[in-house]
PDB file of C-alpha atoms and ligand atoms in Angstrom:
ATOM      1  CA  MET A 153      22.289  -3.357 -12.893  1.00  0.00           C
ATOM      2  CA  SER A 154      18.833  -1.908 -13.612  1.00  0.00           C
ATOM      3  CA  GLY A 155      18.918  -3.793 -16.937  1.00  0.00           C
ATOM      4  CA  GLU A 156      18.463  -6.992 -14.926  1.00  0.00           C
ATOM      5  CA  LEU A 157      15.121  -5.849 -13.525  1.00  0.00           C
ATOM      6  CA  SER A 158      11.936  -7.307 -14.983  1.00  0.00           C
ATOM      7  CA  PRO A 159       9.582  -4.825 -16.718  1.00  0.00           C
ATOM      8  CA  ILE A 160       7.243  -4.997 -13.703  1.00  0.00           C
ATOM      9  CA  ASP A 161      10.083  -4.161 -11.304  1.00  0.00           C
ATOM     10  CA  LYS A 162      11.168  -1.301 -13.569  1.00  0.00           C
ATOM     11  CA  ALA A 163       7.584  -0.021 -13.492  1.00  0.00           C
ATOM     12  CA  LYS A 164       7.514  -0.214  -9.697  1.00  0.00           C
ATOM     13  CA  PHE A 165      10.907   1.475  -9.461  1.00  0.00           C
ATOM     14  CA  VAL A 166      10.041   4.437 -11.700  1.00  0.00           C
ATOM     15  CA  ALA A 167       6.755   5.002  -9.859  1.00  0.00           C
ATOM     16  CA  ALA A 168       8.641   5.018  -6.560  1.00  0.00           C
ATOM     17  CA  LYS A 169      11.393   7.279  -7.884  1.00  0.00           C
ATOM     18  CA  ARG A 170       8.859   9.814  -9.206  1.00  0.00           C
ATOM     19  CA  ALA A 171       6.931   9.798  -5.911  1.00  0.00           C
ATOM     20  CA  ALA A 172      10.158  10.314  -3.957  1.00  0.00           C
ATOM     21  CA  GLU A 173      10.495  13.663  -5.776  1.00  0.00           C
ATOM     22  CA  MET A 174       7.333  14.805  -3.947  1.00  0.00           C
ATOM     23  CA  VAL A 175       9.093  14.526  -0.597  1.00  0.00           C
ATOM     24  CA  GLU A 176      10.488  17.802   0.736  1.00  0.00           C
ATOM     25  CA  ASP A 177      12.898  18.765   3.498  1.00  0.00           C
ATOM     26  CA  GLY A 178      11.370  18.603   6.962  1.00  0.00           C
ATOM     27  CA  MET A 179       8.462  16.343   5.998  1.00  0.00           C
ATOM     28  CA  ARG A 180       7.080  13.583   8.202  1.00  0.00           C
ATOM     29  CA  VAL A 181       6.491  10.766   5.747  1.00  0.00           C
ATOM     30  CA  GLY A 182       4.443   7.592   6.080  1.00  0.00           C
ATOM     31  CA  LEU A 183       6.378   4.722   4.543  1.00  0.00           C
ATOM     32  CA  GLY A 184       4.297   1.952   2.993  1.00  0.00           C
ATOM     33  CA  THR A 185       4.877  -1.773   2.828  1.00  0.00           C
ATOM     34  CA  GLY A 186       5.494  -4.118  -0.099  1.00  0.00           C
ATOM     35  CA  SER A 187       7.884  -4.409  -3.014  1.00  0.00           C
ATOM     36  CA  THR A 188       6.947  -1.028  -4.586  1.00  0.00           C
ATOM     37  CA  ALA A 189       7.167   0.756  -1.240  1.00  0.00           C
ATOM     38  CA  ALA A 190      10.564  -0.868  -0.680  1.00  0.00           C
ATOM     39  CA  TRP A 191      11.817   0.894  -3.820  1.00  0.00           C
ATOM     40  CA  LEU A 192      10.512   4.157  -2.399  1.00  0.00           C
ATOM     41  CA  VAL A 193      12.324   3.633   0.887  1.00  0.00           C
ATOM     42  CA  ARG A 194      15.540   2.902  -1.008  1.00  0.00           C
ATOM     43  CA  CYS A 195      15.133   6.045  -3.151  1.00  0.00           C
ATOM     44  CA  LEU A 196      14.460   8.192  -0.069  1.00  0.00           C
ATOM     45  CA  GLY A 197      17.423   6.640   1.727  1.00  0.00           C
ATOM     46  CA  GLU A 198      19.647   7.629  -1.160  1.00  0.00           C
ATOM     47  CA  MET A 199      18.284  11.200  -1.058  1.00  0.00           C
ATOM     48  CA  VAL A 200      18.969  11.343   2.699  1.00  0.00           C
ATOM     49  CA  ARG A 201      22.517  10.020   2.374  1.00  0.00           C
ATOM     50  CA  GLU A 202      23.585  11.793  -0.797  1.00  0.00           C
ATOM     51  CA  ASP A 203      21.520  14.979  -1.011  1.00  0.00           C
ATOM     52  CA  GLY A 204      21.127  15.712   2.696  1.00  0.00           C
ATOM     53  CA  LEU A 205      17.324  15.392   2.605  1.00  0.00           C
ATOM     54  CA  LYS A 206      16.001  15.761   6.143  1.00  0.00           C
ATOM     55  CA  ILE A 207      12.884  13.712   6.818  1.00  0.00           C
ATOM     56  CA  THR A 208      11.414  11.519   9.495  1.00  0.00           C
ATOM     57  CA  GLY A 209       9.638   8.343   8.478  1.00  0.00           C
ATOM     58  CA  VAL A 210       6.740   6.479  10.063  1.00  0.00           C
ATOM     59  CA  PRO A 211       6.889   2.898   8.760  1.00  0.00           C
ATOM     60  CA  THR A 212       3.733   0.828   8.268  1.00  0.00           C
ATOM     61  CA  SER A 213       5.353  -2.500   9.162  1.00  0.00           C
ATOM     62  CA  ALA A 214       8.294  -3.980  11.027  1.00  0.00           C
ATOM     63  CA  ARG A 215       9.947  -4.906   7.720  1.00  0.00           C
ATOM     64  CA  THR A 216       9.641  -1.382   6.343  1.00  0.00           C
ATOM     65  CA  ALA A 217      11.048  -0.036   9.621  1.00  0.00           C
ATOM     66  CA  ALA A 218      14.069  -2.328   9.315  1.00  0.00           C
ATOM     67  CA  LEU A 219      14.683  -1.290   5.695  1.00  0.00           C
ATOM     68  CA  ALA A 220      14.245   2.419   6.470  1.00  0.00           C
ATOM     69  CA  ARG A 221      16.823   2.262   9.260  1.00  0.00           C
ATOM     70  CA  GLU A 222      19.162   0.261   7.042  1.00  0.00           C
ATOM     71  CA  VAL A 223      19.115   2.940   4.318  1.00  0.00           C
ATOM     72  CA  GLY A 224      19.568   5.830   6.758  1.00  0.00           C
ATOM     73  CA  ILE A 225      16.060   7.237   7.261  1.00  0.00           C
ATOM     74  CA  GLU A 226      15.234   8.437  10.778  1.00  0.00           C
ATOM     75  CA  VAL A 227      12.320   6.343  12.003  1.00  0.00           C
ATOM     76  CA  ILE A 228       9.753   7.591  14.514  1.00  0.00           C
ATOM     77  CA  THR A 229       6.412   6.222  15.701  1.00  0.00           C
ATOM     78  CA  LEU A 230       3.065   7.610  14.589  1.00  0.00           C
ATOM     79  CA  ASP A 231       2.449   8.822  18.133  1.00  0.00           C
ATOM     80  CA  GLU A 232       5.722  10.752  18.032  1.00  0.00           C
ATOM     81  CA  ALA A 233       4.837  12.269  14.647  1.00  0.00           C
ATOM     82  CA  LYS A 234       1.140  12.750  15.547  1.00  0.00           C
ATOM     83  CA  TRP A 235       0.313  13.833  11.993  1.00  0.00           C
ATOM     84  CA  LEU A 236       2.072  13.274   8.678  1.00  0.00           C
ATOM     85  CA  ASP A 237       2.635  15.485   5.657  1.00  0.00           C
ATOM     86  CA  LEU A 238       2.575  12.653   3.170  1.00  0.00           C
ATOM     87  CA  THR A 239       2.228   8.880   3.009  1.00  0.00           C
ATOM     88  CA  ILE A 240       3.489   6.946   0.009  1.00  0.00           C
ATOM     89  CA  ASP A 241       2.447   3.307  -0.322  1.00  0.00           C
ATOM     90  CA  GLY A 242       1.745   0.598  -2.860  1.00  0.00           C
ATOM     91  CA  ALA A 243      -1.630  -0.982  -3.608  1.00  0.00           C
ATOM     92  CA  ASP A 244      -2.994  -4.257  -4.893  1.00  0.00           C
ATOM     93  CA  GLU A 245      -5.705  -2.568  -6.992  1.00  0.00           C
ATOM     94  CA  PHE A 246      -6.874   0.976  -7.666  1.00  0.00           C
ATOM     95  CA  ASP A 247      -9.924   2.215  -9.601  1.00  0.00           C
ATOM     96  CA  SER A 248     -10.679   5.481 -11.396  1.00  0.00           C
ATOM     97  CA  ASP A 249     -11.834   7.128  -8.112  1.00  0.00           C
ATOM     98  CA  LEU A 250      -8.518   6.064  -6.528  1.00  0.00           C
ATOM     99  CA  ASN A 251     -10.290   3.689  -4.195  1.00  0.00           C
ATOM    100  CA  LEU A 252      -7.928   0.865  -3.324  1.00  0.00           C
ATOM    101  CA  ILE A 253      -7.561  -2.706  -2.248  1.00  0.00           C
ATOM    102  CA  LYS A 254      -4.550  -3.024   0.024  1.00  0.00           C
ATOM    103  CA  GLY A 255      -3.187  -5.640   2.380  1.00  0.00           C
ATOM    104  CA  GLY A 256      -1.610  -8.140   0.012  1.00  0.00           C
ATOM    105  CA  GLY A 257       1.494  -7.750   2.155  1.00  0.00           C
ATOM    106  CA  GLY A 258      -0.503  -8.127   5.372  1.00  0.00           C
ATOM    107  CA  ALA A 259       0.070  -4.590   6.664  1.00  0.00           C
ATOM    108  CA  LEU A 260      -3.328  -3.049   5.913  1.00  0.00           C
ATOM    109  CA  LEU A 261      -4.150  -2.017   9.490  1.00  0.00           C
ATOM    110  CA  HIS A 262      -1.059   0.096  10.072  1.00  0.00           C
ATOM    111  CA  GLU A 263      -1.205   1.272   6.453  1.00  0.00           C
ATOM    112  CA  LYS A 264      -4.756   2.565   6.843  1.00  0.00           C
ATOM    113  CA  ILE A 265      -4.048   4.267  10.162  1.00  0.00           C
ATOM    114  CA  VAL A 266      -0.926   5.951   8.802  1.00  0.00           C
ATOM    115  CA  ALA A 267      -2.517   7.001   5.488  1.00  0.00           C
ATOM    116  CA  THR A 268      -5.567   8.424   7.282  1.00  0.00           C
ATOM    117  CA  ALA A 269      -3.281  10.448   9.567  1.00  0.00           C
ATOM    118  CA  SER A 270      -1.644  12.140   6.563  1.00  0.00           C
ATOM    119  CA  ASP A 271      -2.371  15.355   4.696  1.00  0.00           C
ATOM    120  CA  GLN A 272      -1.873  13.421   1.480  1.00  0.00           C
ATOM    121  CA  MET A 273      -1.683   9.803   0.409  1.00  0.00           C
ATOM    122  CA  VAL A 274       0.175   8.942  -2.777  1.00  0.00           C
ATOM    123  CA  VAL A 275      -0.083   5.435  -4.200  1.00  0.00           C
ATOM    124  CA  ILE A 276       2.724   4.045  -6.302  1.00  0.00           C
ATOM    125  CA  ALA A 277       1.843   1.192  -8.619  1.00  0.00           C
ATOM    126  CA  ASP A 278       2.568  -0.472 -11.903  1.00  0.00           C
ATOM    127  CA  LYS A 279      -0.118  -0.150 -14.578  1.00  0.00           C
ATOM    128  CA  ALA A 280      -1.345  -3.733 -13.978  1.00  0.00           C
ATOM    129  CA  LYS A 281      -2.852  -2.615 -10.647  1.00  0.00           C
ATOM    130  CA  GLU A 282      -5.423  -0.400 -12.381  1.00  0.00           C
ATOM    131  CA  VAL A 283      -8.919  -1.959 -12.586  1.00  0.00           C
ATOM    132  CA  ALA A 284     -12.356  -0.819 -13.758  1.00  0.00           C
ATOM    133  CA  THR A 285     -13.981  -2.492 -10.732  1.00  0.00           C
ATOM    134  CA  LEU A 286     -12.259  -3.568  -7.514  1.00  0.00           C
ATOM    135  CA  GLY A 287     -12.391  -7.184  -6.406  1.00  0.00           C
ATOM    136  CA  ALA A 288     -10.356  -9.461  -8.675  1.00  0.00           C
ATOM    137  CA  PHE A 289      -7.614  -9.261  -6.046  1.00  0.00           C
ATOM    138  CA  PRO A 290      -8.841 -11.025  -2.871  1.00  0.00           C
ATOM    139  CA  LEU A 291      -9.869  -8.451  -0.277  1.00  0.00           C
ATOM    140  CA  PRO A 292      -7.817  -8.875   2.920  1.00  0.00           C
ATOM    141  CA  ILE A 293      -9.467  -8.269   6.265  1.00  0.00           C
ATOM    142  CA  GLU A 294      -7.611  -8.356   9.580  1.00  0.00           C
ATOM    143  CA  VAL A 295      -9.379 -10.405  12.284  1.00  0.00           C
ATOM    144  CA  ILE A 296      -8.396 -11.155  15.854  1.00  0.00           C
ATOM    145  CA  PRO A 297      -7.326 -14.766  16.516  1.00  0.00           C
ATOM    146  CA  PHE A 298     -10.050 -15.344  19.157  1.00  0.00           C
ATOM    147  CA  GLY A 299     -12.978 -17.053  17.454  1.00  0.00           C
ATOM    148  CA  TRP A 300     -11.668 -16.325  13.974  1.00  0.00           C
ATOM    149  CA  GLN A 301     -13.715 -19.178  12.453  1.00  0.00           C
ATOM    150  CA  THR A 302     -16.908 -17.689  13.875  1.00  0.00           C
ATOM    151  CA  THR A 303     -15.867 -14.296  12.515  1.00  0.00           C
ATOM    152  CA  GLN A 304     -15.237 -15.918   9.126  1.00  0.00           C
ATOM    153  CA  ALA A 305     -18.717 -17.499   9.145  1.00  0.00           C
ATOM    154  CA  LEU A 306     -20.291 -14.134  10.037  1.00  0.00           C
ATOM    155  CA  VAL A 307     -18.344 -12.405   7.266  1.00  0.00           C
ATOM    156  CA  GLU A 308     -19.466 -14.961   4.669  1.00  0.00           C
ATOM    157  CA  GLU A 309     -23.078 -14.662   5.845  1.00  0.00           C
ATOM    158  CA  THR A 310     -22.866 -10.875   5.606  1.00  0.00           C
ATOM    159  CA  LEU A 311     -21.543 -11.132   2.050  1.00  0.00           C
ATOM    160  CA  ILE A 312     -24.833 -12.751   0.950  1.00  0.00           C
ATOM    161  CA  SER A 313     -26.556  -9.355   1.108  1.00  0.00           C
ATOM    162  CA  MET A 314     -23.649  -7.439  -0.454  1.00  0.00           C
ATOM    163  CA  ASP A 315     -23.137  -6.500  -4.108  1.00  0.00           C
ATOM    164  CA  VAL A 316     -20.250  -8.906  -4.733  1.00  0.00           C
ATOM    165  CA  MET A 317     -19.788 -11.755  -7.178  1.00  0.00           C
ATOM    166  CA  GLY A 318     -17.911 -14.317  -5.019  1.00  0.00           C
ATOM    167  CA  ARG A 319     -18.435 -15.041  -1.307  1.00  0.00           C
ATOM    168  CA  THR A 320     -15.725 -17.452  -0.176  1.00  0.00           C
ATOM    169  CA  SER A 321     -12.864 -16.630   2.143  1.00  0.00           C
ATOM    170  CA  THR A 322      -9.584 -18.245   3.152  1.00  0.00           C
ATOM    171  CA  LEU A 323      -7.366 -17.857   6.174  1.00  0.00           C
ATOM    172  CA  ARG A 324      -3.988 -16.529   5.028  1.00  0.00           C
ATOM    173  CA  MET A 325      -1.214 -18.953   5.876  1.00  0.00           C
ATOM    174  CA  ASN A 326       2.500 -18.609   6.451  1.00  0.00           C
ATOM    175  CA  GLY A 327       3.675 -22.116   5.647  1.00  0.00           C
ATOM    176  CA  ALA A 328       1.792 -24.493   7.943  1.00  0.00           C
ATOM    177  CA  SER A 329       0.667 -21.775  10.400  1.00  0.00           C
ATOM    178  CA  PRO A 330      -1.791 -18.900  10.099  1.00  0.00           C
ATOM    179  CA  TYR A 331      -0.179 -15.654   8.995  1.00  0.00           C
ATOM    180  CA  VAL A 332       0.283 -13.281  11.941  1.00  0.00           C
ATOM    181  CA  THR A 333       0.220  -9.498  11.435  1.00  0.00           C
ATOM    182  CA  ASP A 334       2.391  -6.966  13.278  1.00  0.00           C
ATOM    183  CA  GLU A 335      -0.556  -6.624  15.709  1.00  0.00           C
ATOM    184  CA  GLY A 336      -0.709 -10.385  16.330  1.00  0.00           C
ATOM    185  CA  ASN A 337      -3.897 -10.841  14.284  1.00  0.00           C
ATOM    186  CA  HIS A 338      -4.833 -13.059  11.327  1.00  0.00           C
ATOM    187  CA  ILE A 339      -5.885 -12.199   7.782  1.00  0.00           C
ATOM    188  CA  LEU A 340      -8.931 -13.528   5.939  1.00  0.00           C
ATOM    189  CA  ASP A 341      -8.746 -13.108   2.159  1.00  0.00           C
ATOM    190  CA  LEU A 342     -12.214 -12.592   0.659  1.00  0.00           C
ATOM    191  CA  HIS A 343     -12.591 -13.931  -2.882  1.00  0.00           C
ATOM    192  CA  LEU A 344     -15.198 -11.511  -4.175  1.00  0.00           C
ATOM    193  CA  THR A 345     -14.216 -11.258  -7.881  1.00  0.00           C
ATOM    194  CA  ARG A 346     -16.191  -8.036  -8.256  1.00  0.00           C
ATOM    195  CA  ILE A 347     -17.130  -5.436  -5.608  1.00  0.00           C
ATOM    196  CA  GLY A 348     -20.146  -3.443  -6.811  1.00  0.00           C
ATOM    197  CA  ASN A 349     -20.252  -1.002  -3.872  1.00  0.00           C
ATOM    198  CA  PRO A 350     -16.847  -0.773  -2.147  1.00  0.00           C
ATOM    199  CA  ARG A 351     -17.899   2.052   0.180  1.00  0.00           C
ATOM    200  CA  GLN A 352     -20.859   0.098   1.560  1.00  0.00           C
ATOM    201  CA  LEU A 353     -18.838  -3.114   1.862  1.00  0.00           C
ATOM    202  CA  ALA A 354     -16.046  -1.349   3.781  1.00  0.00           C
ATOM    203  CA  LEU A 355     -18.555   0.041   6.294  1.00  0.00           C
ATOM    204  CA  VAL A 356     -20.507  -3.190   6.739  1.00  0.00           C
ATOM    205  CA  ILE A 357     -17.487  -5.498   7.123  1.00  0.00           C
ATOM    206  CA  ASN A 358     -16.075  -3.321   9.905  1.00  0.00           C
ATOM    207  CA  GLN A 359     -19.302  -3.768  11.918  1.00  0.00           C
ATOM    208  CA  ILE A 360     -18.690  -7.504  12.383  1.00  0.00           C
ATOM    209  CA  PRO A 361     -17.244  -8.344  15.815  1.00  0.00           C
ATOM    210  CA  GLY A 362     -13.760  -9.802  15.467  1.00  0.00           C
ATOM    211  CA  VAL A 363     -12.967  -7.773  12.346  1.00  0.00           C
ATOM    212  CA  VAL A 364     -10.295  -5.191  13.088  1.00  0.00           C
ATOM    213  CA  GLU A 365     -10.057  -3.538   9.670  1.00  0.00           C
ATOM    214  CA  ASN A 366     -10.550  -4.220   5.979  1.00  0.00           C
ATOM    215  CA  GLY A 367      -8.279  -3.525   3.016  1.00  0.00           C
ATOM    216  CA  LEU A 368     -10.645  -1.186   1.168  1.00  0.00           C
ATOM    217  CA  PHE A 369      -9.220   2.345   1.189  1.00  0.00           C
ATOM    218  CA  ILE A 370     -12.105   4.642   0.261  1.00  0.00           C
ATOM    219  CA  ASP A 371     -11.503   8.382  -0.248  1.00  0.00           C
ATOM    220  CA  ILE A 372      -8.057   8.103   1.348  1.00  0.00           C
ATOM    221  CA  CYS A 373      -5.776   8.221  -1.701  1.00  0.00           C
ATOM    222  CA  ASP A 374      -5.202  11.617  -3.347  1.00  0.00           C
ATOM    223  CA  THR A 375      -2.716  10.789  -6.064  1.00  0.00           C
ATOM    224  CA  VAL A 376      -1.549   7.724  -7.948  1.00  0.00           C
ATOM    225  CA  VAL A 377       1.824   7.482  -9.644  1.00  0.00           C
ATOM    226  CA  ILE A 378       1.624   4.769 -12.291  1.00  0.00           C
ATOM    227  CA  GLY A 379       4.882   3.291 -13.518  1.00  0.00           C
ATOM    228  CA  TYR A 380       5.537   1.573 -16.856  1.00  0.00           C
ATOM    229  CA  GLY A 381       8.318  -0.832 -17.782  1.00  0.00           C
ATOM    230  CA  ASP A 382       9.830   1.615 -20.294  1.00  0.00           C
ATOM    231  CA  GLY A 383      10.382   4.363 -17.711  1.00  0.00           C
ATOM    232  CA  LYS A 384       7.173   6.304 -18.369  1.00  0.00           C
ATOM    233  CA  VAL A 385       5.255   7.531 -15.335  1.00  0.00           C
ATOM    234  CA  GLU A 386       1.780   8.999 -15.108  1.00  0.00           C
ATOM    235  CA  VAL A 387       0.754  11.130 -12.122  1.00  0.00           C
ATOM    236  CA  ARG A 388      -3.017  11.380 -11.569  1.00  0.00           C
ATOM    237  CA  ASP A 389      -4.274  13.787  -8.921  1.00  0.00           C
ATOM    238  CA  ILE A 390      -7.912  13.104  -8.017  1.00  0.00           C
ATOM    239  CA  ASN A 391      -8.407  16.450  -6.211  1.00  0.00           C
ATOM    240  CA  GLU A 392      -6.925  18.618  -8.959  1.00  0.00           C
ATOM    241  CA  GLY A 393      -8.287  16.434 -11.743  1.00  0.00           C
ATOM    242  CA  THR A 394      -4.891  16.540 -13.438  1.00  0.00           C
ATOM    243  CA  VAL A 395      -2.873  13.901 -15.279  1.00  0.00           C
ATOM    244  CA  GLU A 396       0.823  14.472 -15.971  1.00  0.00           C
ATOM    245  CA  THR A 397       3.249  12.207 -17.734  1.00  0.00           C
ATOM    246  CA  ASP A 398       6.948  12.054 -17.121  1.00  0.00           C
ATOM    247  CA  ARG A 399       9.910   9.820 -17.819  1.00  0.00           C
ATOM    248  CA  ILE A 400      12.407   8.481 -15.314  1.00  0.00           C
ATOM    249  CA  ASP A 401      15.902   7.428 -16.397  1.00  0.00           C
ATOM    250  CA  PHE A 402      17.276   4.215 -15.007  1.00  0.00           C
ATOM    251  CA  VAL A 403      20.643   4.929 -13.475  1.00  0.00           C
ATOM    252  CA  ASP A 404      22.888   2.143 -12.310  1.00  0.00           C
ATOM    253  CA  ASP A 405      23.258   2.442  -8.588  1.00  0.00           C
ATOM    254  CA  GLU A 406      24.705  -0.364  -6.560  1.00  0.00           C
ATOM    255  CA  ASN A 407      22.998   0.896  -3.398  1.00  0.00           C
ATOM    256  CA  LEU A 408      19.542   0.928  -4.922  1.00  0.00           C
ATOM    257  CA  PHE A 409      19.674  -2.177  -7.054  1.00  0.00           C
ATOM    258  CA  THR A 410      21.325  -4.701  -4.774  1.00  0.00           C
ATOM    259  CA  ASP A 411      20.154  -6.551  -1.696  1.00  0.00           C
ATOM    260  CA  LEU A 412      16.486  -5.726  -2.153  1.00  0.00           C
ATOM    261  CA  SER A 413      14.917  -8.397  -0.041  1.00  0.00           C
ATOM    262  CA  GLU A 414      11.262  -7.968  -1.096  1.00  0.00           C
TER     263      GLU A 414
HETATM  264  C1  LIG B 585       0.885  -4.379   1.835  1.00  0.00           C
HETATM  265  C2  LIG B 585       0.218  -3.692   0.713  1.00  0.00           C
HETATM  266  C3  LIG B 585       1.045  -3.449  -0.503  1.00  0.00           C
HETATM  267  O1  LIG B 585       1.116  -2.084  -0.714  1.00  0.00           O
HETATM  268  C4  LIG B 585       0.397  -4.115  -1.674  1.00  0.00           C
HETATM  269  O2  LIG B 585       0.259  -5.499  -1.368  1.00  0.00           O
HETATM  270  C5  LIG B 585       1.218  -3.950  -2.950  1.00  0.00           C
HETATM  271  O3  LIG B 585       2.410  -4.658  -2.831  1.00  0.00           O
HETATM  272  P1  LIG B 585       3.509  -4.653  -3.974  1.00  0.00           P
HETATM  273  O4  LIG B 585       4.036  -3.271  -4.057  1.00  0.00           O
HETATM  274  O5  LIG B 585       4.546  -5.663  -3.482  1.00  0.00           O
HETATM  275  O6  LIG B 585       2.852  -5.107  -5.247  1.00  0.00           O
HETATM  276  O7  LIG B 585      -0.920  -3.315   0.759  1.00  0.00           O
HETATM  277  O8  LIG B 585      -0.020  -4.655   2.878  1.00  0.00           O
END
């Protein structure tokens, strides 16, 4: 069954599988959103069902919550957990400092809250997500629906004084309607091409009224697990300054490799 996966899906799977090995009995785990995070949830579900792993999960979106329950992970809210041992999530881009762009899946607000409330954040990604400079992937920002066009104009005006290459933005759509987040907000995707100073941009964008949060994760991620299509994984720990390589075997498993909706 795993032979039918594309190289990119294999890369996402092995990154997720390796990160799942970091989860220990009794942990409160933040569960990310997106196709890579969905692999993680499936791997953890299998460990819960077959190895008796005891964890509680705090999902970062309604769709991750549904998947986690489906695979047998006990789901609690962040307020019930209060603090988390570990959050594992995907990313749209990461740089050498493990600063991230997130929010391609529209869940950046809950993802940032959950990751910030964790002792450790581990990002799982295929190698293609690694960039020298953030910004080729459009930066998502969550804005409230009230006056969103005014907020958009203010954001674009603010970008004039920022170290970025592009300055246009688009309202994310879901078919003919604006995309709506789990908090009932909209997403503006900022087409910046290159972000010269991500830390400054993250601070400045969040000062604009109407902006709830931006998809730049600065100094939040501790470790990245990079997956490759041939089963190789690389684990980079920014705090320890270590890089380890490993190899994950693909094992056919009907539970893991079927019905993956994302
Ligand atoms: C969702 C996210 C995702 O983690 C990000 O978009 C990566 O997704 P995928 O694993 O499907 O490539 O930030 O808001």
